[in-house]
């Protein structure tokens, strides 16, 4: 009887694990292939093959990598370009705080897992109902994406000379396009959409007047600005509510 009961449970667990692996592979393959565009763009901006590959191996966060090479290609100061890339990469630290609790990995594995804490692994892991599924999703997504991203980066950098002018092919826009495609589904609340909209306005508006890389940093001001305005609005609402409550109480006392 015990074996008959255990068999359906094992089958159900296996089925769930297979679904997680399938979803994780889909995300890893889809995003990993865009490393080709980064390799081409990076080589086109003047970085060597070694520099391009090291960026993918060590930095391994697409948005920051594209921001760095994009700013360099536009003639920006290397320190400004690096600052913009670093700023974009800080979001991964917040993912790490949540994933550390969710995955609860052994201490020895955490330094290696930290390299894979990015948008895609966080999204797949946080969508899972159990710790086991989250670990599977994180591992499969991270491994697939890391291998493919670095492989396609190498191929893109090697093929850059054969392709010629990356601007003529429009590959310089591939990175931002991929980043926007990943970001758009995450904008679910009005606050998030307002923040994204203001960031776009700031970035594009300051692009003609500020050095390359600086508009990205300025666009980050959208988040605290929206939060400050939202806090003031909530404060006014609470204050009006308290006034109404006071007025009602006073009215009731007068009626008495």
mmCIF file with all atom_site columns, N, CA and C in Angstrom, residues 36 40 43-44 155-166 169 171:
data_model
loop_
_atom_site.group_PDB
_atom_site.id
_atom_site.type_symbol
_atom_site.label_atom_id
_atom_site.label_alt_id
_atom_site.label_comp_id
_atom_site.label_asym_id
_atom_site.label_entity_id
_atom_site.label_seq_id
_atom_site.pdbx_PDB_ins_code
_atom_site.Cartn_x
_atom_site.Cartn_y
_atom_site.Cartn_z
_atom_site.occupancy
_atom_site.B_iso_or_equiv
_atom_site.pdbx_formal_charge
_atom_site.auth_seq_id
_atom_site.auth_comp_id
_atom_site.auth_asym_id
_atom_site.auth_atom_id
_atom_site.pdbx_PDB_model_num
ATOM 1  N N  . UNK A 1 36  ? 25.063 37.207 -28.890 1.00 0.00 ? 36  UNK A N  1
ATOM 2  C CA . UNK A 1 36  ? 25.696 37.463 -30.191 1.00 0.00 ? 36  UNK A CA 1
ATOM 3  C C  . UNK A 1 36  ? 25.677 38.952 -30.504 1.00 0.00 ? 36  UNK A C  1
ATOM 4  N N  . UNK A 1 40  ? 28.983 41.475 -31.073 1.00 0.00 ? 40  UNK A N  1
ATOM 5  C CA . UNK A 1 40  ? 29.156 42.327 -32.252 1.00 0.00 ? 40  UNK A CA 1
ATOM 6  C C  . UNK A 1 40  ? 29.254 43.793 -31.846 1.00 0.00 ? 40  UNK A C  1
ATOM 7  N N  . UNK A 1 43  ? 32.619 44.537 -29.966 1.00 0.00 ? 43  UNK A N  1
ATOM 8  C CA . UNK A 1 43  ? 33.756 44.604 -30.894 1.00 0.00 ? 43  UNK A CA 1
ATOM 9  C C  . UNK A 1 43  ? 33.669 45.842 -31.773 1.00 0.00 ? 43  UNK A C  1
ATOM 10 N N  . UNK A 1 44  ? 32.456 46.208 -32.161 1.00 0.00 ? 44  UNK A N  1
ATOM 11 C CA . UNK A 1 44  ? 32.273 47.400 -32.982 1.00 0.00 ? 44  UNK A CA 1
ATOM 12 C C  . UNK A 1 44  ? 32.579 48.687 -32.246 1.00 0.00 ? 44  UNK A C  1
ATOM 13 N N  . UNK A 1 155 ? 31.158 34.232 -30.477 1.00 0.00 ? 155 UNK A N  1
ATOM 14 C CA . UNK A 1 155 ? 30.831 34.150 -31.902 1.00 0.00 ? 155 UNK A CA 1
ATOM 15 C C  . UNK A 1 155 ? 30.540 35.538 -32.489 1.00 0.00 ? 155 UNK A C  1
ATOM 16 N N  . UNK A 1 156 ? 29.847 36.363 -31.714 1.00 0.00 ? 156 UNK A N  1
ATOM 17 C CA . UNK A 1 156 ? 29.535 37.711 -32.185 1.00 0.00 ? 156 UNK A CA 1
ATOM 18 C C  . UNK A 1 156 ? 30.781 38.556 -32.353 1.00 0.00 ? 156 UNK A C  1
ATOM 19 N N  . UNK A 1 157 ? 31.691 38.451 -31.395 1.00 0.00 ? 157 UNK A N  1
ATOM 20 C CA . UNK A 1 157 ? 32.930 39.231 -31.483 1.00 0.00 ? 157 UNK A CA 1
ATOM 21 C C  . UNK A 1 157 ? 33.781 38.755 -32.656 1.00 0.00 ? 157 UNK A C  1
ATOM 22 N N  . UNK A 1 158 ? 33.823 37.431 -32.888 1.00 0.00 ? 158 UNK A N  1
ATOM 23 C CA . UNK A 1 158 ? 34.589 36.896 -34.010 1.00 0.00 ? 158 UNK A CA 1
ATOM 24 C C  . UNK A 1 158 ? 33.981 37.292 -35.355 1.00 0.00 ? 158 UNK A C  1
ATOM 25 N N  . UNK A 1 159 ? 32.651 37.384 -35.382 1.00 0.00 ? 159 UNK A N  1
ATOM 26 C CA . UNK A 1 159 ? 31.977 37.716 -36.632 1.00 0.00 ? 159 UNK A CA 1
ATOM 27 C C  . UNK A 1 159 ? 31.840 39.197 -36.905 1.00 0.00 ? 159 UNK A C  1
ATOM 28 N N  . UNK A 1 160 ? 32.269 40.038 -35.950 1.00 0.00 ? 160 UNK A N  1
ATOM 29 C CA . UNK A 1 160 ? 32.103 41.477 -36.111 1.00 0.00 ? 160 UNK A CA 1
ATOM 30 C C  . UNK A 1 160 ? 32.835 42.004 -37.337 1.00 0.00 ? 160 UNK A C  1
ATOM 31 N N  . UNK A 1 161 ? 34.039 41.480 -37.588 1.00 0.00 ? 161 UNK A N  1
ATOM 32 C CA . UNK A 1 161 ? 34.810 41.953 -38.742 1.00 0.00 ? 161 UNK A CA 1
ATOM 33 C C  . UNK A 1 161 ? 34.127 41.567 -40.049 1.00 0.00 ? 161 UNK A C  1
ATOM 34 N N  . UNK A 1 162 ? 33.526 40.395 -40.090 1.00 0.00 ? 162 UNK A N  1
ATOM 35 C CA . UNK A 1 162 ? 32.842 39.961 -41.312 1.00 0.00 ? 162 UNK A CA 1
ATOM 36 C C  . UNK A 1 162 ? 31.574 40.768 -41.557 1.00 0.00 ? 162 UNK A C  1
ATOM 37 N N  . UNK A 1 163 ? 30.901 41.157 -40.464 1.00 0.00 ? 163 UNK A N  1
ATOM 38 C CA . UNK A 1 163 ? 29.656 41.914 -40.594 1.00 0.00 ? 163 UNK A CA 1
ATOM 39 C C  . UNK A 1 163 ? 29.930 43.344 -41.030 1.00 0.00 ? 163 UNK A C  1
ATOM 40 N N  . UNK A 1 164 ? 31.021 43.908 -40.528 1.00 0.00 ? 164 UNK A N  1
ATOM 41 C CA . UNK A 1 164 ? 31.351 45.284 -40.887 1.00 0.00 ? 164 UNK A CA 1
ATOM 42 C C  . UNK A 1 164 ? 30.730 46.281 -39.921 1.00 0.00 ? 164 UNK A C  1
ATOM 43 N N  . UNK A 1 165 ? 30.112 47.326 -40.447 1.00 0.00 ? 165 UNK A N  1
ATOM 44 C CA . UNK A 1 165 ? 29.534 48.394 -39.641 1.00 0.00 ? 165 UNK A CA 1
ATOM 45 C C  . UNK A 1 165 ? 28.292 47.883 -38.911 1.00 0.00 ? 165 UNK A C  1
ATOM 46 N N  . UNK A 1 166 ? 28.367 47.802 -37.591 1.00 0.00 ? 166 UNK A N  1
ATOM 47 C CA . UNK A 1 166 ? 27.232 47.296 -36.820 1.00 0.00 ? 166 UNK A CA 1
ATOM 48 C C  . UNK A 1 166 ? 26.061 48.266 -36.842 1.00 0.00 ? 166 UNK A C  1
ATOM 49 N N  . UNK A 1 169 ? 23.722 47.628 -39.754 1.00 0.00 ? 169 UNK A N  1
ATOM 50 C CA . UNK A 1 169 ? 22.854 46.457 -39.581 1.00 0.00 ? 169 UNK A CA 1
ATOM 51 C C  . UNK A 1 169 ? 21.828 46.667 -38.472 1.00 0.00 ? 169 UNK A C  1
ATOM 52 N N  . UNK A 1 171 ? 22.425 46.487 -35.314 1.00 0.00 ? 171 UNK A N  1
ATOM 53 C CA . UNK A 1 171 ? 22.720 45.637 -34.166 1.00 0.00 ? 171 UNK A CA 1
ATOM 54 C C  . UNK A 1 171 ? 23.051 46.445 -32.917 1.00 0.00 ? 171 UNK A C  1
#
